[in-house]
Structures are given as structure tokens and as C-alpha cells.
mmCIF file of C-alpha atoms in Angstrom:
data_model
loop_
_atom_site.group_PDB
_atom_site.id
_atom_site.type_symbol
_atom_site.label_atom_id
_atom_site.label_comp_id
_atom_site.label_asym_id
_atom_site.label_seq_id
_atom_site.Cartn_x
_atom_site.Cartn_y
_atom_site.Cartn_z
ATOM 1 C CA MET A 1 285.004 -37.395 -74.778
ATOM 2 C CA ALA A 2 284.705 -34.816 -77.568
ATOM 3 C CA LYS A 3 281.424 -32.960 -77.734
ATOM 4 C CA ALA A 4 279.206 -33.581 -80.757
ATOM 5 C CA SER A 5 279.106 -30.750 -83.283
ATOM 6 C CA ALA A 6 275.519 -31.470 -84.278
ATOM 7 C CA ALA A 7 272.618 -33.842 -83.751
ATOM 8 C CA GLU A 8 269.238 -34.461 -85.328
ATOM 9 C CA VAL A 9 265.761 -34.359 -83.820
ATOM 10 C CA GLN A 10 262.833 -36.021 -85.549
ATOM 11 C CA ALA A 11 259.982 -33.552 -85.860
ATOM 12 C CA GLY A 12 256.843 -34.405 -87.790
ATOM 13 C CA GLY A 13 258.647 -36.479 -90.378
ATOM 14 C CA ARG A 14 261.563 -34.077 -90.755
ATOM 15 C CA ALA A 15 265.055 -34.463 -89.341
ATOM 16 C CA VAL A 16 265.958 -31.097 -87.829
ATOM 17 C CA ARG A 17 269.651 -30.377 -87.322
ATOM 18 C CA VAL A 18 270.639 -29.047 -83.889
ATOM 19 C CA SER A 19 274.114 -27.546 -83.622
ATOM 20 C CA SER A 20 276.140 -27.608 -80.370
ATOM 21 C CA PRO A 21 273.731 -30.181 -78.886
ATOM 22 C CA ASP A 22 275.752 -30.539 -75.663
ATOM 23 C CA ARG A 23 275.687 -26.835 -74.818
ATOM 24 C CA VAL A 24 274.223 -26.388 -71.330
ATOM 25 C CA ILE A 25 271.166 -24.144 -71.533
ATOM 26 C CA TYR A 26 269.911 -24.577 -67.965
ATOM 27 C CA GLU A 27 272.296 -25.363 -65.152
ATOM 28 C CA ALA A 28 271.387 -28.059 -62.635
ATOM 29 C CA THR A 29 269.346 -27.030 -59.594
ATOM 30 C CA ARG A 30 268.551 -28.813 -56.344
ATOM 31 C CA HIS A 31 265.534 -30.378 -58.025
ATOM 32 C CA THR A 32 266.471 -30.661 -61.707
ATOM 33 C CA PRO A 33 269.544 -31.830 -63.659
ATOM 34 C CA GLU A 34 271.203 -29.661 -66.274
ATOM 35 C CA VAL A 35 269.466 -29.179 -69.591
ATOM 36 C CA THR A 36 271.337 -29.178 -72.905
ATOM 37 C CA LYS A 37 270.388 -27.573 -76.185
ATOM 38 C CA LEU A 38 269.512 -30.970 -77.611
ATOM 39 C CA MET A 39 267.193 -31.630 -74.669
ATOM 40 C CA VAL A 40 265.405 -28.329 -75.345
ATOM 41 C CA ALA A 41 264.852 -29.308 -78.979
ATOM 42 C CA GLU A 42 263.655 -32.773 -77.961
ATOM 43 C CA TYR A 43 261.293 -31.230 -75.428
ATOM 44 C CA VAL A 44 259.756 -29.007 -78.112
ATOM 45 C CA ALA A 45 259.188 -32.025 -80.353
ATOM 46 C CA SER A 46 257.660 -34.001 -77.477
ATOM 47 C CA VAL A 47 254.917 -31.433 -76.777
ATOM 48 C CA GLU A 48 253.869 -31.139 -80.416
ATOM 49 C CA ASP A 49 250.131 -31.575 -79.824
ATOM 50 C CA GLY A 50 249.796 -28.805 -77.266
ATOM 51 C CA LEU A 51 252.440 -26.458 -78.637
ATOM 52 C CA MET A 52 251.104 -26.508 -82.191
ATOM 53 C CA ARG A 53 247.599 -25.871 -80.886
ATOM 54 C CA ALA A 54 249.025 -22.678 -79.409
ATOM 55 C CA LEU A 55 251.192 -21.645 -82.393
ATOM 56 C CA ARG A 56 249.672 -22.989 -85.595
ATOM 57 C CA ASP A 57 249.090 -20.246 -88.181
ATOM 58 C CA ARG A 58 249.952 -17.498 -85.673
ATOM 59 C CA PRO A 59 252.676 -14.916 -86.329
ATOM 60 C CA THR A 60 255.211 -15.693 -83.625
ATOM 61 C CA ALA A 61 258.127 -13.796 -82.126
ATOM 62 C CA LEU A 62 261.025 -15.793 -80.721
ATOM 63 C CA GLU A 63 262.669 -15.174 -77.354
ATOM 64 C CA ARG A 64 266.211 -16.363 -77.980
ATOM 65 C CA TRP A 65 268.780 -17.237 -75.308
ATOM 66 C CA PRO A 66 271.637 -18.523 -77.499
ATOM 67 C CA SER A 67 274.149 -18.816 -74.644
ATOM 68 C CA GLY A 68 271.695 -20.381 -72.234
ATOM 69 C CA VAL A 69 270.265 -19.102 -68.959
ATOM 70 C CA ARG A 70 272.587 -18.014 -66.163
ATOM 71 C CA GLU A 71 272.193 -15.814 -63.116
ATOM 72 C CA GLY A 72 272.759 -12.202 -64.081
ATOM 73 C CA MET A 73 271.967 -12.693 -67.758
ATOM 74 C CA ARG A 74 269.593 -10.144 -69.201
ATOM 75 C CA LEU A 75 266.909 -9.980 -71.892
ATOM 76 C CA ALA A 76 267.206 -6.999 -74.241
ATOM 77 C CA THR A 77 264.736 -4.203 -73.568
ATOM 78 C CA GLY A 78 264.798 -2.929 -77.150
ATOM 79 C CA PRO A 79 266.640 -3.029 -80.477
ATOM 80 C CA GLN A 80 269.306 -0.620 -79.208
ATOM 81 C CA ASP A 81 270.174 -2.824 -76.220
ATOM 82 C CA SER A 82 273.053 -4.636 -77.918
ATOM 83 C CA LYS A 83 274.823 -5.748 -74.722
ATOM 84 C CA ALA A 84 272.008 -8.003 -73.496
ATOM 85 C CA ASP A 85 272.433 -11.785 -73.410
ATOM 86 C CA ALA A 86 269.042 -12.607 -74.929
ATOM 87 C CA PHE A 87 266.667 -10.881 -77.328
ATOM 88 C CA TYR A 88 263.298 -10.963 -79.056
ATOM 89 C CA GLN A 89 263.411 -11.967 -82.728
ATOM 90 C CA LYS A 90 260.392 -10.485 -84.460
ATOM 91 C CA ARG A 91 261.567 -10.886 -88.041
ATOM 92 C CA VAL A 92 262.395 -14.204 -89.672
ATOM 93 C CA PRO A 93 266.018 -15.094 -88.838
ATOM 94 C CA ARG A 94 268.546 -15.648 -91.581
ATOM 95 C CA GLY A 95 269.058 -19.228 -92.638
ATOM 96 C CA ALA A 96 265.441 -20.226 -92.080
ATOM 97 C CA PRO A 97 264.500 -23.574 -93.685
ATOM 98 C CA ASP A 98 262.452 -23.548 -96.868
ATOM 99 C CA TYR A 99 259.479 -25.175 -95.139
ATOM 100 C CA LEU A 100 259.107 -22.240 -92.745
ATOM 101 C CA GLU A 101 256.097 -20.062 -93.583
ATOM 102 C CA THR A 102 255.613 -16.415 -92.665
ATOM 103 C CA ALA A 103 252.929 -13.839 -92.000
ATOM 104 C CA THR A 104 253.238 -10.075 -92.428
ATOM 105 C CA VAL A 105 252.274 -8.199 -89.266
ATOM 106 C CA THR A 106 251.786 -4.480 -88.759
ATOM 107 C CA PHE A 107 253.226 -2.866 -85.642
ATOM 108 C CA PRO A 108 251.574 0.071 -83.827
ATOM 109 C CA SER A 109 254.063 2.379 -85.576
ATOM 110 C CA GLY A 110 252.699 1.323 -88.960
ATOM 111 C CA ARG A 111 255.879 -0.552 -89.877
ATOM 112 C CA THR A 112 255.525 -4.147 -91.049
ATOM 113 C CA ALA A 113 257.572 -7.307 -90.679
ATOM 114 C CA ASP A 114 257.490 -10.917 -91.791
ATOM 115 C CA GLU A 115 257.318 -13.124 -88.699
ATOM 116 C CA ILE A 116 257.507 -16.882 -88.592
ATOM 117 C CA CYS A 117 254.086 -18.528 -88.779
ATOM 118 C CA PRO A 118 254.408 -22.140 -87.608
ATOM 119 C CA THR A 119 252.450 -24.724 -89.554
ATOM 120 C CA GLU A 120 254.351 -27.831 -88.430
ATOM 121 C CA ILE A 121 256.386 -28.887 -85.402
ATOM 122 C CA ALA A 122 259.687 -28.829 -87.311
ATOM 123 C CA VAL A 123 259.535 -25.012 -87.238
ATOM 124 C CA PRO A 124 259.557 -24.643 -83.419
ATOM 125 C CA VAL A 125 262.231 -27.360 -83.208
ATOM 126 C CA TRP A 126 264.362 -25.404 -85.685
ATOM 127 C CA ALA A 127 263.722 -22.300 -83.551
ATOM 128 C CA ALA A 128 265.046 -24.234 -80.535
ATOM 129 C CA HIS A 129 268.190 -24.960 -82.559
ATOM 130 C CA MET A 130 268.428 -21.161 -82.927
ATOM 131 C CA GLY A 131 268.355 -20.724 -79.156
ATOM 132 C CA THR A 132 264.642 -20.071 -78.699
ATOM 133 C CA LEU A 133 263.174 -20.931 -75.315
ATOM 134 C CA THR A 134 259.914 -18.989 -75.319
ATOM 135 C CA PHE A 135 257.447 -18.575 -78.183
ATOM 136 C CA HIS A 136 255.373 -15.394 -78.315
ATOM 137 C CA PRO A 137 252.440 -15.861 -80.705
ATOM 138 C CA TRP A 138 250.144 -13.018 -81.706
ATOM 139 C CA PRO A 139 246.469 -13.500 -80.743
ATOM 140 C CA VAL A 140 245.538 -13.733 -84.435
ATOM 141 C CA ARG A 141 245.551 -16.461 -87.050
ATOM 142 C CA ARG A 142 246.636 -16.212 -90.663
ATOM 143 C CA THR A 143 243.858 -17.096 -93.098
ATOM 144 C CA ASP A 144 243.226 -16.365 -96.773
ATOM 145 C CA ASP A 145 241.825 -13.005 -95.664
ATOM 146 C CA PRO A 146 244.664 -10.503 -95.050
ATOM 147 C CA ALA A 147 242.442 -8.688 -92.532
ATOM 148 C CA SER A 148 242.555 -11.749 -90.268
ATOM 149 C CA LEU A 149 245.861 -10.494 -88.827
ATOM 150 C CA ASP A 150 244.075 -7.387 -87.541
ATOM 151 C CA HIS A 151 241.283 -9.231 -85.728
ATOM 152 C CA PRO A 152 242.278 -11.214 -82.606
ATOM 153 C CA ASP A 153 240.711 -14.568 -81.869
ATOM 154 C CA GLU A 154 242.018 -14.750 -78.279
ATOM 155 C CA LEU A 155 241.267 -12.689 -75.202
ATOM 156 C CA ARG A 156 244.227 -13.002 -72.832
ATOM 157 C CA ILE A 157 243.805 -12.205 -69.147
ATOM 158 C CA ASP A 158 247.274 -11.932 -67.593
ATOM 159 C CA LEU A 159 247.073 -12.193 -63.802
ATOM 160 C CA ASP A 160 250.328 -10.775 -62.469
ATOM 161 C CA PRO A 161 251.078 -11.104 -58.732
ATOM 162 C CA GLN A 162 252.449 -7.874 -57.272
ATOM 163 C CA PRO A 163 254.943 -7.740 -54.384
ATOM 164 C CA GLY A 164 253.332 -9.145 -51.270
ATOM 165 C CA THR A 165 251.174 -11.604 -53.205
ATOM 166 C CA THR A 166 251.855 -15.170 -54.310
ATOM 167 C CA PHE A 167 251.144 -17.725 -56.992
ATOM 168 C CA ALA A 168 248.413 -19.109 -54.709
ATOM 169 C CA ASP A 169 246.748 -15.681 -54.741
ATOM 170 C CA ALA A 170 246.862 -15.632 -58.549
ATOM 171 C CA VAL A 171 245.309 -19.111 -58.673
ATOM 172 C CA ARG A 172 242.476 -18.016 -56.375
ATOM 173 C CA VAL A 173 241.795 -14.896 -58.444
ATOM 174 C CA ALA A 174 241.887 -16.990 -61.641
ATOM 175 C CA GLY A 175 239.069 -19.071 -60.192
ATOM 176 C CA VAL A 176 237.030 -15.922 -59.539
ATOM 177 C CA ALA A 177 237.767 -14.768 -63.092
ATOM 178 C CA ARG A 178 236.543 -18.078 -64.452
ATOM 179 C CA GLU A 179 233.269 -17.743 -62.534
ATOM 180 C CA LEU A 180 232.701 -14.196 -63.762
ATOM 181 C CA LEU A 181 233.431 -15.130 -67.365
ATOM 182 C CA ALA A 182 231.017 -18.045 -67.116
ATOM 183 C CA GLU A 183 228.310 -15.698 -65.836
ATOM 184 C CA LEU A 184 228.931 -13.556 -68.909
ATOM 185 C CA GLY A 185 228.600 -16.606 -71.161
ATOM 186 C CA LEU A 186 232.292 -17.231 -71.929
ATOM 187 C CA THR A 187 234.366 -20.377 -71.336
ATOM 188 C CA ALA A 188 237.859 -19.814 -69.924
ATOM 189 C CA TYR A 189 241.047 -21.882 -70.074
ATOM 190 C CA ALA A 190 243.965 -21.516 -67.664
ATOM 191 C CA LYS A 191 247.709 -22.038 -67.711
ATOM 192 C CA THR A 192 250.579 -21.197 -65.444
ATOM 193 C CA SER A 193 252.788 -18.377 -66.682
ATOM 194 C CA GLY A 194 255.892 -20.445 -65.972
ATOM 195 C CA ASN A 195 256.708 -18.041 -63.168
ATOM 196 C CA ARG A 196 254.375 -16.686 -60.438
ATOM 197 C CA GLY A 197 251.369 -15.712 -62.528
ATOM 198 C CA VAL A 198 248.367 -17.319 -64.196
ATOM 199 C CA HIS A 199 247.079 -16.723 -67.733
ATOM 200 C CA VAL A 200 243.376 -17.067 -68.526
ATOM 201 C CA TYR A 201 242.442 -17.403 -72.204
ATOM 202 C CA VAL A 202 239.104 -17.186 -74.014
ATOM 203 C CA ARG A 203 238.646 -18.096 -77.676
ATOM 204 C CA ILE A 204 236.725 -15.217 -79.251
ATOM 205 C CA GLU A 205 235.080 -14.490 -82.571
ATOM 206 C CA PRO A 206 237.581 -12.629 -84.793
ATOM 207 C CA ARG A 207 235.186 -9.751 -85.405
ATOM 208 C CA TRP A 208 236.840 -7.012 -83.384
ATOM 209 C CA GLU A 209 240.041 -5.022 -83.678
ATOM 210 C CA PHE A 210 242.862 -4.912 -81.131
ATOM 211 C CA THR A 211 241.559 -1.737 -79.497
ATOM 212 C CA ASP A 212 238.187 -3.391 -78.918
ATOM 213 C CA VAL A 213 239.705 -6.529 -77.389
ATOM 214 C CA ARG A 214 241.864 -4.353 -75.116
ATOM 215 C CA HIS A 215 238.747 -2.460 -74.012
ATOM 216 C CA ALA A 216 237.044 -5.799 -73.347
ATOM 217 C CA ALA A 217 239.970 -6.752 -71.083
ATOM 218 C CA ILE A 218 239.694 -3.420 -69.252
ATOM 219 C CA GLY A 219 235.951 -3.848 -68.784
ATOM 220 C CA PHE A 220 236.401 -7.372 -67.483
ATOM 221 C CA GLY A 221 239.243 -6.295 -65.190
ATOM 222 C CA ARG A 222 237.091 -3.571 -63.647
ATOM 223 C CA ALA A 223 234.266 -6.014 -63.045
ATOM 224 C CA LEU A 224 236.736 -8.411 -61.454
ATOM 225 C CA GLU A 225 238.027 -5.592 -59.220
ATOM 226 C CA ARG A 226 234.505 -5.018 -57.962
ATOM 227 C CA ARG A 227 234.068 -8.684 -57.190
ATOM 228 C CA ASP A 228 237.419 -9.274 -55.493
ATOM 229 C CA ASP A 229 239.331 -6.647 -53.508
ATOM 230 C CA GLN A 230 242.662 -8.410 -54.179
ATOM 231 C CA VAL A 231 242.440 -7.426 -57.862
ATOM 232 C CA THR A 232 243.656 -4.234 -59.513
ATOM 233 C CA THR A 233 243.764 -2.791 -63.016
ATOM 234 C CA ALA A 234 245.962 0.155 -61.949
ATOM 235 C CA TRP A 235 248.615 0.680 -64.624
ATOM 236 C CA TRP A 236 251.023 2.512 -62.331
ATOM 237 C CA LYS A 237 252.845 0.241 -59.921
ATOM 238 C CA GLU A 238 252.650 2.776 -57.108
ATOM 239 C CA GLU A 239 248.854 2.388 -57.138
ATOM 240 C CA ARG A 240 248.596 -1.412 -57.290
ATOM 241 C CA GLY A 241 249.323 -2.365 -53.699
ATOM 242 C CA GLU A 242 249.497 -6.012 -52.662
ATOM 243 C CA ARG A 243 247.080 -7.196 -55.307
ATOM 244 C CA ILE A 244 246.883 -9.271 -58.477
ATOM 245 C CA PHE A 245 247.268 -6.986 -61.471
ATOM 246 C CA VAL A 246 245.090 -7.619 -64.537
ATOM 247 C CA ASP A 247 247.486 -6.575 -67.294
ATOM 248 C CA TYR A 248 244.928 -5.441 -69.834
ATOM 249 C CA ASN A 249 247.662 -4.078 -72.122
ATOM 250 C CA GLN A 250 248.687 -7.625 -73.028
ATOM 251 C CA ASN A 251 245.829 -7.338 -75.528
ATOM 252 C CA CYS A 252 247.460 -4.465 -77.447
ATOM 253 C CA ARG A 253 248.738 -4.928 -80.960
ATOM 254 C CA ASP A 254 252.284 -6.402 -80.847
ATOM 255 C CA ARG A 255 252.026 -7.340 -77.154
ATOM 256 C CA THR A 256 252.381 -11.073 -76.677
ATOM 257 C CA ILE A 257 252.428 -13.637 -73.880
ATOM 258 C CA ALA A 258 254.531 -16.780 -73.576
ATOM 259 C CA SER A 259 252.634 -19.516 -75.368
ATOM 260 C CA ALA A 260 251.263 -22.664 -73.830
ATOM 261 C CA TYR A 261 254.086 -25.236 -73.445
ATOM 262 C CA SER A 262 256.821 -22.615 -73.818
ATOM 263 C CA LEU A 263 259.887 -22.892 -71.633
ATOM 264 C CA ARG A 264 260.748 -19.876 -69.493
ATOM 265 C CA PRO A 265 264.277 -18.546 -68.879
ATOM 266 C CA LEU A 266 264.334 -19.383 -65.184
ATOM 267 C CA PRO A 267 266.241 -21.992 -63.146
ATOM 268 C CA GLY A 268 264.853 -25.505 -63.509
ATOM 269 C CA ALA A 269 263.423 -25.009 -67.037
ATOM 270 C CA PRO A 270 259.828 -24.224 -65.983
ATOM 271 C CA VAL A 271 257.039 -24.438 -68.549
ATOM 272 C CA SER A 272 253.962 -22.293 -69.094
ATOM 273 C CA THR A 273 251.595 -25.201 -68.578
ATOM 274 C CA PRO A 274 247.899 -25.532 -69.480
ATOM 275 C CA LEU A 275 245.921 -27.162 -66.694
ATOM 276 C CA ALA A 276 242.385 -28.257 -66.016
ATOM 277 C CA TRP A 277 240.841 -25.918 -63.472
ATOM 278 C CA ALA A 278 240.722 -28.609 -60.788
ATOM 279 C CA ASP A 279 244.397 -29.383 -61.363
ATOM 280 C CA LEU A 280 245.400 -25.714 -61.229
ATOM 281 C CA ALA A 281 243.884 -25.439 -57.761
ATOM 282 C CA GLN A 282 246.144 -28.285 -56.590
ATOM 283 C CA VAL A 283 249.453 -26.762 -57.758
ATOM 284 C CA ASP A 284 251.541 -25.602 -54.819
ATOM 285 C CA ASP A 285 254.740 -24.769 -56.685
ATOM 286 C CA PRO A 286 254.580 -24.088 -60.461
ATOM 287 C CA ARG A 287 258.296 -24.860 -60.755
ATOM 288 C CA GLY A 288 257.312 -28.527 -60.603
ATOM 289 C CA LEU A 289 255.853 -28.090 -64.090
ATOM 290 C CA ASN A 290 259.026 -28.155 -66.140
ATOM 291 C CA LEU A 291 260.868 -29.672 -69.095
ATOM 292 C CA PHE A 292 261.176 -32.995 -67.248
ATOM 293 C CA THR A 293 257.569 -33.380 -66.059
ATOM 294 C CA VAL A 294 255.331 -31.711 -68.630
ATOM 295 C CA PRO A 295 255.886 -34.097 -71.596
ATOM 296 C CA GLU A 296 254.846 -37.081 -69.498
ATOM 297 C CA ARG A 297 251.850 -35.176 -68.187
ATOM 298 C CA LEU A 298 250.783 -34.314 -71.741
ATOM 299 C CA ALA A 299 251.307 -37.894 -72.946
ATOM 300 C CA ASP A 300 249.349 -39.395 -70.041
ATOM 301 C CA SER A 301 246.446 -36.956 -69.741
ATOM 302 C CA GLY A 302 246.317 -35.096 -73.034
ATOM 303 C CA ASP A 303 246.162 -31.358 -73.523
ATOM 304 C CA PRO A 304 243.670 -29.665 -71.159
ATOM 305 C CA TRP A 305 243.152 -27.076 -73.904
ATOM 306 C CA ALA A 306 242.163 -29.638 -76.528
ATOM 307 C CA GLY A 307 238.651 -28.162 -76.713
ATOM 308 C CA ILE A 308 239.603 -24.483 -76.842
ATOM 309 C CA ASP A 309 238.761 -24.202 -80.544
ATOM 310 C CA ASP A 310 235.376 -25.882 -80.202
ATOM 311 C CA GLU A 311 233.536 -22.596 -79.653
ATOM 312 C CA ALA A 312 234.383 -18.933 -80.132
ATOM 313 C CA PHE A 313 232.619 -16.327 -78.033
ATOM 314 C CA SER A 314 231.426 -12.770 -78.430
ATOM 315 C CA ILE A 315 233.209 -10.111 -76.373
ATOM 316 C CA GLN A 316 230.160 -7.823 -76.462
ATOM 317 C CA PRO A 317 229.308 -8.517 -72.793
ATOM 318 C CA LEU A 318 232.814 -7.331 -71.864
ATOM 319 C CA LEU A 319 232.579 -4.277 -74.105
ATOM 320 C CA ASP A 320 229.307 -3.457 -72.361
ATOM 321 C CA LEU A 321 231.166 -3.548 -69.036
ATOM 322 C CA TYR A 322 233.769 -1.155 -70.442
ATOM 323 C CA GLU A 323 231.008 1.292 -71.359
ATOM 324 C CA GLU A 324 228.992 0.838 -68.166
ATOM 325 C CA LEU A 325 231.665 0.873 -65.477
ATOM 326 C CA PRO A 326 233.407 4.180 -64.682
ATOM 327 C CA GLY A 327 237.024 4.768 -65.581
ATOM 328 C CA GLY A 328 237.181 5.389 -69.320
ATOM 329 C CA GLU A 329 240.380 4.898 -71.281
ATOM 330 C CA MET A 330 243.557 3.626 -69.600
ATOM 331 C CA PRO A 331 247.265 4.210 -70.317
ATOM 332 C CA TYR A 332 248.895 2.269 -73.114
ATOM 333 C CA PRO A 333 252.416 0.793 -72.874
ATOM 334 C CA PRO A 334 255.224 3.356 -73.094
ATOM 335 C CA ASP A 335 256.388 2.153 -76.519
ATOM 336 C CA HIS A 336 252.900 2.462 -78.022
ATOM 337 C CA PRO A 337 251.815 5.551 -80.003
ATOM 338 C CA LYS A 338 249.637 7.995 -78.095
ATOM 339 C CA MET A 339 246.000 6.956 -78.495
ATOM 340 C CA PRO A 340 242.766 9.018 -78.544
ATOM 341 C CA GLY A 341 241.351 9.648 -75.080
ATOM 342 C CA GLU A 342 244.358 8.142 -73.331
ATOM 343 C CA PRO A 343 245.207 9.698 -69.946
ATOM 344 C CA PRO A 344 248.684 11.186 -69.360
ATOM 345 C CA ARG A 345 251.549 8.700 -69.338
ATOM 346 C CA VAL A 346 253.019 10.025 -66.121
ATOM 347 C CA GLN A 347 253.071 8.533 -62.633
ATOM 348 C CA PRO A 348 250.248 10.008 -60.553
ATOM 349 C CA SER A 349 252.716 11.016 -57.823
ATOM 350 C CA LYS A 350 254.681 13.072 -60.373
ATOM 351 C CA LYS A 351 251.760 14.575 -62.238
ATOM 352 C CA VAL A 352 251.112 18.312 -62.000
ATOM 353 C CA ALA A 353 247.538 18.844 -63.156
ATOM 354 C CA GLU A 354 248.039 22.198 -64.886
ATOM 355 C CA HIS A 355 250.716 20.680 -67.142
ATOM 356 C CA TRP A 356 248.179 18.423 -68.929
ATOM 357 C CA ASP A 357 245.085 19.053 -71.057
ATOM 358 C CA ALA A 358 241.862 17.066 -71.004
ATOM 359 C CA GLU A 359 243.089 14.748 -73.775
ATOM 360 C CA GLY A 360 246.204 13.734 -71.821
ATOM 361 C CA ASN A 361 248.641 15.873 -73.810
ATOM 362 C CA ARG A 362 251.381 17.815 -72.078
ATOM 363 C CA VAL A 363 250.859 21.574 -72.226
ATOM 364 C CA GLU A 364 254.001 23.462 -73.200
ATOM 365 C CA ASP A 365 254.971 26.472 -71.105
#
């Protein structure tokens, strides 16, 4: 039978064209059948309620895997990595539909770009037609005030299991994080990363800049370290040990996390899935939360994050922790401009003290 050249997916009252609908995006596994491009687009449409809660009015980068996901395929590490199989699309792709809206974001370098800013489910479905599996929204929302794109409304705590630790360890630490946030007066929401980690989100008042929110994440991470010895904020991998890393730099400008209800480019089409805290504690294998199971779960039980916008919280208690607990500034990501007070961006095991000044700048011979 000849393969169809195109199909249509109904998305919020629009018929979205999907080319090459029979293309296999995920190969079959022991537990899941193969997934076609059309199935990806239909999945995106089916999780509209939860996905649009995560994306609506947020500048969003697209993680595109146009040829599908296969063992050995690689995601580009930067714009010069032209031989990779997948890539991040930060600017609006050519051929975008006229109903797609945009937002102008400013990168750490000072350069700007127009990114897609979803306002209706047809936009993510069209992005799936373009090979998108994972949506990467900024932690800001577009409003009538241009400054809104410089003031995050989400604190994102990325709990990343290091070698020797497991998803179960990340779940346990997430529970400790929830308790600590509650003590500080903040309500937390959890989701699986779609891999081995857990993401903890807090809706915050959009009164602070990115540097402040990053400092809040550092302060919280240090407090969490003191409460649980399986937690680390160490930026350098050689210092982390067998712990759960709190990746505070996910709160930098232009650093994003896979959105709620995004697919991940891993066998079995796993999904970054929001869960009630009691349900998270019962998950043994996050791979069971995938393209085949999550839509039914959402339809039957609703979105566990339905109330996330009900109240926004102050991060001042976390900024107080940053000021009170020792440690000071921490390294930024390697592609970020050097920041005031930042320590040297060199592995501790390779650092020669006399080669660096007090501000973290290399001293020339």
C-alpha cells in the first residue's frame, strides 16, 4: 500500500496539515509499538489542556528531530554542529502559518530573536509537523508590557540524578524539596523529566530579573543540601559524587527545560509528565508515562497542574537564603557571558590558584 503524502489533524478548530504522516519517529520497543509522525501530531492535540497551560504566551524553542529517533542519532550542541541529526530551533521557522504569534527575546549576548509564542494548540501541532518532539518554553510570559519577557514567573528546580543514583532517589529528594518550599511559604508542583530526573516548579511573582531567580535557586539548593546529604549544587561533575544535582543554572536567561507534556527523544516515546505528589511517589519506572498512556491519564484525571496559576509567590525567602548561607556566586554555563563575582570557569582539579584573580579572571603571564 502506498504511503500517504499528507494527513490532517484537528487542533482547536483548525485542520493542521501533517506531511509524511507514516514516517516512523520512534521505533517499536519491547513495551511500545512504533510511533509515526501523524501519531506524534495527534498526541500533541490530545494533551491540549496541559500542554497549553505550559506553553501559552511563552516564547518557545523547538527541539526538532525531523528524521525521527534512532540509536546513535545526536542532538546538535550549537549552531556550528551541522552534522547532527536533531537541533534546537530558536527562531521562527520558515513557512510558519499566519496564525502563529511571536515574541522577541533577548539572549545573554544581547542579540535578539523572534521565537514562536503559542496561543492556541494548532501551533504546537504544526510544530510537530515540522519534526518537533520537545517544547522548550522560557519561564516568562508575553504581556502588553515589553519588560515582561525579562521577568520570570516560574522558578524551576531541576533535580538531576548523577551516576550511582536513580529516579527513585530523585523522587525522594523532590519530596524533601516540596517540604522545604512549603516551610518557606511556597507551593510546589512536580513532573517527571521524561528521563531519570524530576522537575519541581513554583509559580512566582514576575518582579525579579533572571539573575535574581537564579540566585533564589542557588539559595534554595544550598538549603536543600543542608537538609539532605544526597543533594549537591556543585557545578563541576567531579565534585558531585553519587548525589542528586540541583541544576540552578536552568534559571539563567535562555536556559530552558522540556515543558510539561513534551515528548522526549528516547525509546518508547516517554513524556515529561505532571503528577500529583502522591502519584509521583508511586512511579517505579517513568518510561511507563509515554505517548500511549499520558493522554488517557490526562482525560481521566485532569491536569495535576491545573491550579498552578492560582497563586504566585515571592522568592524573597529564597533570596534571603542566598545571602545568609555561605558560598556566594556560582559558575554560569560555559556559553554564558562572564558575570560579576563569578568564580573561575575551570575544573577545580585543573585550577592553579596563582593563575586567577579574586574576580575569577585569568591572570596573563
